[in-house]
Coordinates of C-alpha atoms in Angstrom, one line a residue:
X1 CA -31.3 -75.4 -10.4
X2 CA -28.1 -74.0 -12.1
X3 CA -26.8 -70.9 -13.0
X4 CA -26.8 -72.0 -16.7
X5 CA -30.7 -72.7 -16.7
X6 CA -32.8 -70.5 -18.7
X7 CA -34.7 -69.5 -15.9
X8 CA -32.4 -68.2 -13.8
X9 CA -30.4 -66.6 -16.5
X10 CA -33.6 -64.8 -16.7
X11 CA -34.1 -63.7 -13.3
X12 CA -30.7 -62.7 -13.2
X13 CA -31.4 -60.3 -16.6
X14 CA -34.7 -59.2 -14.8
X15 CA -32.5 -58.5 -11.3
X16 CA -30.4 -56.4 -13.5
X17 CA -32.9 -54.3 -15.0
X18 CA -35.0 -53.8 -12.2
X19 CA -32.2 -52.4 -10.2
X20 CA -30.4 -50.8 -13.3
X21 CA -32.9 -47.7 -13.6
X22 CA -34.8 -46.0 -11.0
X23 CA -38.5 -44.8 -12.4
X24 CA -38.3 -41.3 -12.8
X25 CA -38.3 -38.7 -15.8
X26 CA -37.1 -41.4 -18.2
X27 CA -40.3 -42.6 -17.9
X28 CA -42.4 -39.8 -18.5
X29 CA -40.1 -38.9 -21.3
X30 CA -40.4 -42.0 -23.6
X31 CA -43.9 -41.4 -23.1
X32 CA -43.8 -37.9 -24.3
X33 CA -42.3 -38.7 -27.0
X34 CA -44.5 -41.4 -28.3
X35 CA -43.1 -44.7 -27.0
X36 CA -45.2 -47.1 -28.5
X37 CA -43.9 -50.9 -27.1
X38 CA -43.7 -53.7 -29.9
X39 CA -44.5 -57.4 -29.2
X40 CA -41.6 -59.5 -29.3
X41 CA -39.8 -56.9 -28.0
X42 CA -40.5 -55.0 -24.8
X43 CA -43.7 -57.1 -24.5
X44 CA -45.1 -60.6 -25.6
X45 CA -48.6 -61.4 -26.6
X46 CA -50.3 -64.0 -24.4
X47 CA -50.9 -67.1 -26.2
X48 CA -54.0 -68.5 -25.8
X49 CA -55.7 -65.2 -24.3
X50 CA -56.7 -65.7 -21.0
X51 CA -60.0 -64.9 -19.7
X52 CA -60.4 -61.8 -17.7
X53 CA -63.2 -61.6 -14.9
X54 CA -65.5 -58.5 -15.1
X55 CA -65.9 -55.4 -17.2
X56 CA -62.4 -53.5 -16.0
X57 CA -59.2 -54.2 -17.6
X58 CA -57.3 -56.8 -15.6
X59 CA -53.3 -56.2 -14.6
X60 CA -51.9 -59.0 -12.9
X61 CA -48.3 -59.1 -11.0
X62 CA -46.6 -62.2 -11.4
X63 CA -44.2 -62.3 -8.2
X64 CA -42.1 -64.4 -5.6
X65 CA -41.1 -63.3 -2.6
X66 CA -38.3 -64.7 -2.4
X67 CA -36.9 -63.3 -6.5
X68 CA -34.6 -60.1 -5.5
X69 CA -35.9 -58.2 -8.5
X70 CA -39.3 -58.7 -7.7
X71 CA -38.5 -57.2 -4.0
X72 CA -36.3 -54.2 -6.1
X73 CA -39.7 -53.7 -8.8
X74 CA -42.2 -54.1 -5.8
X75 CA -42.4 -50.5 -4.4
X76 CA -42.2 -49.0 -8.3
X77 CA -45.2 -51.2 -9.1
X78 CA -47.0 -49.7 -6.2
X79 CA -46.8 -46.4 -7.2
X80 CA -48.0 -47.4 -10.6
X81 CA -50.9 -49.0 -9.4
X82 CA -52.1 -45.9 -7.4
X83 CA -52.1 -44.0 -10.8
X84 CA -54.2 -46.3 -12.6
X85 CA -57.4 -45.4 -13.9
X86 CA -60.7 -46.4 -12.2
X87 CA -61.7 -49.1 -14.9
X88 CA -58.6 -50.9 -14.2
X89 CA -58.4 -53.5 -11.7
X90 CA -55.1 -54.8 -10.5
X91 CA -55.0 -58.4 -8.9
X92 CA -51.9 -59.9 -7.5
X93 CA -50.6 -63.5 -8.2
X94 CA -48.2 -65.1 -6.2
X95 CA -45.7 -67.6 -8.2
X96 CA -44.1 -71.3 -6.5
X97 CA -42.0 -72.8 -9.3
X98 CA -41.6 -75.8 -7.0
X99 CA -43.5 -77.4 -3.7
X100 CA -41.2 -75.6 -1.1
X101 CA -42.2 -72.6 -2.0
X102 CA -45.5 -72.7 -2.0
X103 CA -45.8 -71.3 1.9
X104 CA -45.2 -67.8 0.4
X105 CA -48.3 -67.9 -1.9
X106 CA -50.6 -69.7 1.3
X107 CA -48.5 -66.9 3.2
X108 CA -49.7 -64.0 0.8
X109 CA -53.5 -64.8 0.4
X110 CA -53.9 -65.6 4.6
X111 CA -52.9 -61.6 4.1
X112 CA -55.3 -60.9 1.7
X113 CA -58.0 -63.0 4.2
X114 CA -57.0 -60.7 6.9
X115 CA -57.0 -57.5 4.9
X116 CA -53.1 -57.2 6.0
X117 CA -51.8 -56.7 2.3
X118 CA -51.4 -52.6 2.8
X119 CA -48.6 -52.9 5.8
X120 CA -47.3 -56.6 5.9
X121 CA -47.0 -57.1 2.2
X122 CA -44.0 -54.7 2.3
X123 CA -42.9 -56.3 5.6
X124 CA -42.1 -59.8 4.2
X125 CA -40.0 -58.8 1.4
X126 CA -37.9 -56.7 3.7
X127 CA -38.1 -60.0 6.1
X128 CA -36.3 -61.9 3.4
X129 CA -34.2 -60.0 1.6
X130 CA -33.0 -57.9 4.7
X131 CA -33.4 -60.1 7.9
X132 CA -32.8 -63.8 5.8
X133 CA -36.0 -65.4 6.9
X134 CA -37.1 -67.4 4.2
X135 CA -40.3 -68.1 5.7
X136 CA -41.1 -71.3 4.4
X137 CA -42.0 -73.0 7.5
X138 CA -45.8 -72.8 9.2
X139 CA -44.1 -71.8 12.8
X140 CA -41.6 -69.1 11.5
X141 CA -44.2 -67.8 9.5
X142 CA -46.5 -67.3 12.5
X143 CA -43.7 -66.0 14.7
X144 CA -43.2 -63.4 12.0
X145 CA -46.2 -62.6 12.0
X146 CA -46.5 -62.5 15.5
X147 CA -43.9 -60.2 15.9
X148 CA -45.9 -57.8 13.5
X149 CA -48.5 -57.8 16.3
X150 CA -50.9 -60.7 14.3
X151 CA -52.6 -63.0 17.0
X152 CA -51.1 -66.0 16.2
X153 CA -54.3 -68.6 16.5
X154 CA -56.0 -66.3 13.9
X155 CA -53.5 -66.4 11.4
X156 CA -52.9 -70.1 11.8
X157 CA -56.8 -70.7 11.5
X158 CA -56.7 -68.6 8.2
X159 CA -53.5 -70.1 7.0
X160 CA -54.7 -73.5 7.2
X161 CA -58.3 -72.2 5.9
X162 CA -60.3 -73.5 3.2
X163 CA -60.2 -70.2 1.9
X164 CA -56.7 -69.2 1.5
X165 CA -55.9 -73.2 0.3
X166 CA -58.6 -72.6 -2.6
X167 CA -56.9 -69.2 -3.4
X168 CA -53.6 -71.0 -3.3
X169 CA -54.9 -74.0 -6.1
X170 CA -56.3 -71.1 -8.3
X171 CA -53.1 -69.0 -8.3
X172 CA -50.8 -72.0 -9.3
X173 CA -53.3 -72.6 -12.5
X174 CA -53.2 -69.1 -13.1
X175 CA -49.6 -68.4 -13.9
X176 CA -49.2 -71.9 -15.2
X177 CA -51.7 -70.9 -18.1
X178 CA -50.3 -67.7 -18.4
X179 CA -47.2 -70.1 -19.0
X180 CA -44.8 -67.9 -16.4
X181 CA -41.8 -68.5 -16.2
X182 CA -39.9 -65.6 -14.2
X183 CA -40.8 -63.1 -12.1
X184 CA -41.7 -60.5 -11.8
X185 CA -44.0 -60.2 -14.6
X186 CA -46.5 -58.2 -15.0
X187 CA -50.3 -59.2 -17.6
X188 CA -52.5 -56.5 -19.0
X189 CA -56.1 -57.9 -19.9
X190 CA -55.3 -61.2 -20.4
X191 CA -53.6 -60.5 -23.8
X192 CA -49.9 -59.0 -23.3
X193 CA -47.4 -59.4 -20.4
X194 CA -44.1 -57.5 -19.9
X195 CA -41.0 -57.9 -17.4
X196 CA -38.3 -55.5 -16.7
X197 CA -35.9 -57.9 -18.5
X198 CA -38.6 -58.0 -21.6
X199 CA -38.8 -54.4 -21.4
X200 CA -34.9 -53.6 -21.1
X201 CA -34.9 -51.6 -18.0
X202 CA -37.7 -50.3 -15.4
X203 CA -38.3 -47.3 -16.8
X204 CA -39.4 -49.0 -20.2
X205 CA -41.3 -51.6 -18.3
X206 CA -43.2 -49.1 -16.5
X207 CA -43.7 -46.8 -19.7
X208 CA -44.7 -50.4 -21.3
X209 CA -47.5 -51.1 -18.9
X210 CA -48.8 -47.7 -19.7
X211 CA -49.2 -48.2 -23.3
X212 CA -50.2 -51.8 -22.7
X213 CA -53.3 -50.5 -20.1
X214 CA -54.2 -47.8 -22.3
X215 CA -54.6 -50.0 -25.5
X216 CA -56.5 -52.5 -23.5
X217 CA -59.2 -49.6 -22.7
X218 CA -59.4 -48.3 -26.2
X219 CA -60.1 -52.1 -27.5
X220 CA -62.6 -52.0 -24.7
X221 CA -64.2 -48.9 -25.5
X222 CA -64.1 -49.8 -29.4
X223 CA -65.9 -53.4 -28.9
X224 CA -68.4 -51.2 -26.4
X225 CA -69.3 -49.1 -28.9
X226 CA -69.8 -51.6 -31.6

Protein backbone atom coordinates (compact mmCIF):
# COMPACT_ATOMS: atom_id res chain seq x y z
CA UNK A 1 0.00 0.00 0.00
CA UNK A 2 1.27 3.63 -0.56
CA UNK A 3 1.27 6.65 1.07
CA UNK A 4 -0.96 8.21 -1.67
CA UNK A 5 -3.82 5.58 -1.15
CA UNK A 6 -6.96 6.69 0.34
CA UNK A 7 -6.73 4.51 3.09
CA UNK A 8 -3.85 5.37 4.49
CA UNK A 9 -4.14 9.04 3.90
CA UNK A 10 -6.96 8.29 6.19
CA UNK A 11 -5.30 6.60 8.93
CA UNK A 12 -2.75 9.15 8.87
CA UNK A 13 -5.78 12.11 9.34
CA UNK A 14 -7.28 9.76 12.03
CA UNK A 15 -3.50 9.33 13.76
CA UNK A 16 -3.53 13.00 13.74
CA UNK A 17 -6.64 13.58 15.42
CA UNK A 18 -6.44 11.05 17.86
CA UNK A 19 -3.23 12.31 19.17
CA UNK A 20 -4.02 16.08 18.40
CA UNK A 21 -6.49 16.51 21.50
CA UNK A 22 -6.50 14.81 24.81
CA UNK A 23 -10.36 14.15 26.10
CA UNK A 24 -10.93 16.51 28.75
CA UNK A 25 -13.09 19.73 29.32
CA UNK A 26 -13.36 20.31 25.67
CA UNK A 27 -15.53 17.62 25.66
CA UNK A 28 -17.79 18.37 28.27
CA UNK A 29 -17.90 21.85 27.03
CA UNK A 30 -19.24 21.25 23.43
CA UNK A 31 -21.71 19.34 25.14
CA UNK A 32 -22.78 22.00 27.36
CA UNK A 33 -23.23 24.06 24.91
CA UNK A 34 -25.44 21.97 22.74
CA UNK A 35 -23.11 20.19 20.26
CA UNK A 36 -25.37 18.51 18.15
CA UNK A 37 -23.13 16.31 15.38
CA UNK A 38 -24.43 16.51 11.60
CA UNK A 39 -24.12 13.55 9.21
CA UNK A 40 -21.71 14.13 6.52
CA UNK A 41 -19.81 15.84 8.88
CA UNK A 42 -18.59 14.63 12.17
CA UNK A 43 -20.55 11.35 11.54
CA UNK A 44 -21.93 9.29 8.53
CA UNK A 45 -25.15 7.41 8.36
CA UNK A 46 -24.67 3.68 7.84
CA UNK A 47 -25.92 2.57 4.58
CA UNK A 48 -27.89 -0.25 4.50
CA UNK A 49 -28.61 -0.20 8.42
CA UNK A 50 -27.22 -2.97 9.99
CA UNK A 51 -29.06 -5.27 12.18
CA UNK A 52 -28.37 -4.90 15.86
CA UNK A 53 -28.83 -8.11 18.23
CA UNK A 54 -31.04 -7.59 21.35
CA UNK A 55 -33.04 -4.82 22.95
CA UNK A 56 -29.84 -2.43 24.10
CA UNK A 57 -28.31 0.02 21.80
CA UNK A 58 -25.33 -1.56 20.16
CA UNK A 59 -21.69 0.50 19.94
CA UNK A 60 -19.15 -1.29 18.10
CA UNK A 61 -15.27 -0.37 17.93
CA UNK A 62 -13.80 -0.84 14.75
CA UNK A 63 -9.93 -1.47 15.52
CA UNK A 64 -6.47 -2.98 14.52
CA UNK A 65 -3.94 -3.47 16.63
CA UNK A 66 -1.48 -2.83 14.80
CA UNK A 67 -3.24 1.23 13.50
CA UNK A 68 -1.16 3.77 15.94
CA UNK A 69 -4.29 5.88 16.36
CA UNK A 70 -6.35 3.11 17.31
CA UNK A 71 -3.59 2.28 20.20
CA UNK A 72 -3.56 6.50 20.91
CA UNK A 73 -7.90 6.39 20.99
CA UNK A 74 -7.86 2.91 22.87
CA UNK A 75 -7.60 4.05 26.58
CA UNK A 76 -10.03 7.25 25.81
CA UNK A 77 -12.58 4.74 24.44
CA UNK A 78 -12.32 2.82 27.67
CA UNK A 79 -13.20 5.44 29.74
CA UNK A 80 -16.17 6.13 27.61
CA UNK A 81 -17.35 2.87 27.72
CA UNK A 82 -17.43 2.77 31.63
CA UNK A 83 -19.83 5.79 31.45
CA UNK A 84 -22.28 4.36 29.31
CA UNK A 85 -25.65 3.83 30.29
CA UNK A 86 -26.98 0.32 31.27
CA UNK A 87 -29.12 -0.22 28.05
CA UNK A 88 -26.11 0.14 26.06
CA UNK A 89 -23.99 -2.62 25.11
CA UNK A 90 -20.64 -2.19 23.66
CA UNK A 91 -19.14 -5.09 21.49
CA UNK A 92 -15.69 -4.99 20.10
CA UNK A 93 -14.70 -5.80 16.40
CA UNK A 94 -11.44 -6.51 15.39
CA UNK A 95 -10.50 -5.28 11.59
CA UNK A 96 -7.76 -7.43 9.02
CA UNK A 97 -7.70 -5.38 5.77
CA UNK A 98 -5.66 -8.23 4.33
CA UNK A 99 -4.76 -12.16 5.24
CA UNK A 100 -1.54 -11.34 7.30
CA UNK A 101 -3.24 -9.69 9.58
CA UNK A 102 -5.79 -11.71 10.45
CA UNK A 103 -3.70 -13.34 13.65
CA UNK A 104 -4.59 -10.21 15.63
CA UNK A 105 -8.36 -10.68 15.27
CA UNK A 106 -7.94 -14.85 16.07
CA UNK A 107 -5.44 -13.22 18.68
CA UNK A 108 -8.28 -10.87 20.24
CA UNK A 109 -11.32 -13.31 20.48
CA UNK A 110 -8.79 -16.45 21.98
CA UNK A 111 -8.82 -13.31 24.77
CA UNK A 112 -12.28 -12.94 24.78
CA UNK A 113 -12.47 -17.10 25.14
CA UNK A 114 -10.33 -16.88 28.00
CA UNK A 115 -11.95 -13.91 29.65
CA UNK A 116 -8.35 -12.09 29.36
CA UNK A 117 -9.72 -8.86 27.55
CA UNK A 118 -9.58 -6.62 31.00
CA UNK A 119 -5.54 -6.96 31.41
CA UNK A 120 -4.08 -8.34 28.13
CA UNK A 121 -6.17 -6.25 25.78
CA UNK A 122 -4.01 -3.24 26.90
CA UNK A 123 -0.86 -5.44 26.94
CA UNK A 124 -0.80 -6.15 23.11
CA UNK A 125 -1.11 -2.68 22.01
CA UNK A 126 1.75 -1.62 24.26
CA UNK A 127 3.51 -5.04 22.82
CA UNK A 128 3.43 -3.49 19.40
CA UNK A 129 3.61 -0.15 19.40
CA UNK A 130 6.28 -0.10 22.37
CA UNK A 131 8.29 -3.42 22.29
CA UNK A 132 7.81 -3.94 18.04
CA UNK A 133 6.27 -7.27 18.13
CA UNK A 134 3.94 -7.47 15.52
CA UNK A 135 2.52 -10.64 16.55
CA UNK A 136 1.49 -12.17 13.55
CA UNK A 137 2.95 -15.44 14.00
CA UNK A 138 1.17 -18.53 16.02
CA UNK A 139 4.55 -19.12 18.13
CA UNK A 140 5.39 -15.38 19.01
CA UNK A 141 1.99 -14.94 19.85
CA UNK A 142 2.02 -17.77 22.40
CA UNK A 143 5.44 -16.75 23.73
CA UNK A 144 3.76 -13.41 24.45
CA UNK A 145 1.42 -14.70 25.94
CA UNK A 146 3.35 -16.90 27.84
CA UNK A 147 5.34 -14.31 29.12
CA UNK A 148 1.96 -12.72 30.48
CA UNK A 149 1.78 -15.80 32.64
CA UNK A 150 -0.96 -17.68 30.02
CA UNK A 151 -0.26 -21.57 29.98
CA UNK A 152 0.76 -21.91 26.65
CA UNK A 153 -1.19 -25.37 25.59
CA UNK A 154 -4.45 -23.59 26.67
CA UNK A 155 -4.06 -20.70 24.62
CA UNK A 156 -3.00 -22.64 21.64
CA UNK A 157 -6.06 -25.05 22.04
CA UNK A 158 -8.36 -21.91 22.14
CA UNK A 159 -6.44 -20.14 19.42
CA UNK A 160 -6.80 -22.91 17.07
CA UNK A 161 -10.61 -23.53 18.48
CA UNK A 162 -13.64 -23.75 16.64
CA UNK A 163 -14.79 -21.05 18.70
CA UNK A 164 -12.52 -18.30 18.31
CA UNK A 165 -12.21 -19.39 14.18
CA UNK A 166 -16.12 -18.86 14.08
CA UNK A 167 -15.76 -15.55 15.93
CA UNK A 168 -13.00 -14.67 13.53
CA UNK A 169 -15.42 -15.40 10.09
CA UNK A 170 -18.21 -13.32 11.74
CA UNK A 171 -16.05 -10.26 12.55
CA UNK A 172 -14.51 -10.07 8.98
CA UNK A 173 -18.43 -9.97 7.64
CA UNK A 174 -19.14 -7.58 10.08
CA UNK A 175 -16.94 -4.62 9.27
CA UNK A 176 -17.07 -5.63 5.66
CA UNK A 177 -20.95 -4.75 5.72
CA UNK A 178 -20.42 -2.02 7.76
CA UNK A 179 -18.19 -1.19 4.62
CA UNK A 180 -14.97 -0.04 7.01
CA UNK A 181 -12.42 1.18 5.78
CA UNK A 182 -10.09 2.81 8.62
CA UNK A 183 -9.71 2.40 11.98
CA UNK A 184 -10.52 3.18 14.50
CA UNK A 185 -14.15 3.63 13.96
CA UNK A 186 -16.47 3.57 16.20
CA UNK A 187 -20.91 2.30 15.15
CA UNK A 188 -23.86 3.42 17.25
CA UNK A 189 -26.98 1.11 16.74
CA UNK A 190 -26.31 -0.06 13.50
CA UNK A 191 -27.22 3.35 11.92
CA UNK A 192 -24.30 6.04 12.36
CA UNK A 193 -20.48 5.57 12.75
CA UNK A 194 -17.85 8.27 13.61
CA UNK A 195 -13.87 8.26 13.63
CA UNK A 196 -11.68 10.84 15.20
CA UNK A 197 -10.68 11.91 11.60
CA UNK A 198 -14.76 12.11 10.74
CA UNK A 199 -15.15 13.96 13.87
CA UNK A 200 -12.11 16.49 13.52
CA UNK A 201 -10.38 15.76 16.72
CA UNK A 202 -11.01 13.33 19.90
CA UNK A 203 -12.65 15.52 21.85
CA UNK A 204 -15.52 15.90 19.10
CA UNK A 205 -15.39 12.21 18.45
CA UNK A 206 -16.01 11.49 21.92
CA UNK A 207 -18.77 14.35 22.38
CA UNK A 208 -20.12 12.69 18.88
CA UNK A 209 -20.60 9.25 20.30
CA UNK A 210 -22.53 10.86 23.06
CA UNK A 211 -25.05 12.44 20.99
CA UNK A 212 -25.00 9.51 18.63
CA UNK A 213 -25.87 6.91 21.89
CA UNK A 214 -28.28 9.21 23.28
CA UNK A 215 -30.34 9.65 19.98
CA UNK A 216 -30.28 5.99 19.49
CA UNK A 217 -32.12 5.57 22.97
CA UNK A 218 -34.65 8.22 22.37
CA UNK A 219 -35.54 6.49 18.84
CA UNK A 220 -35.67 3.46 21.05
CA UNK A 221 -37.83 4.70 23.62
CA UNK A 222 -40.07 6.57 20.92
CA UNK A 223 -40.70 3.20 18.79
CA UNK A 224 -41.33 1.54 22.45
CA UNK A 225 -43.87 3.66 23.23
CA UNK A 226 -45.59 3.55 20.03
Amino acid sequence: MTIDSPLTRRRLLAVAAATGLATGPLAALAQQRGFTPAEGKEFKAVRPPQPVSGNAVEVLEFFWYGCPACNAVEPHLERWRKTLPADVVYRRIPVAFDAQRAPHTRLYYTLEAMKRIDDLHPRVFTAYHKDKRRLLDQKEIADFMAAQGVDRKLWMDNYNSFTVSTRTNQADQIWKAYRIDGTPSVAVDGKWISSPADAGGLDQFIATLDALVERARRERSGSAKK
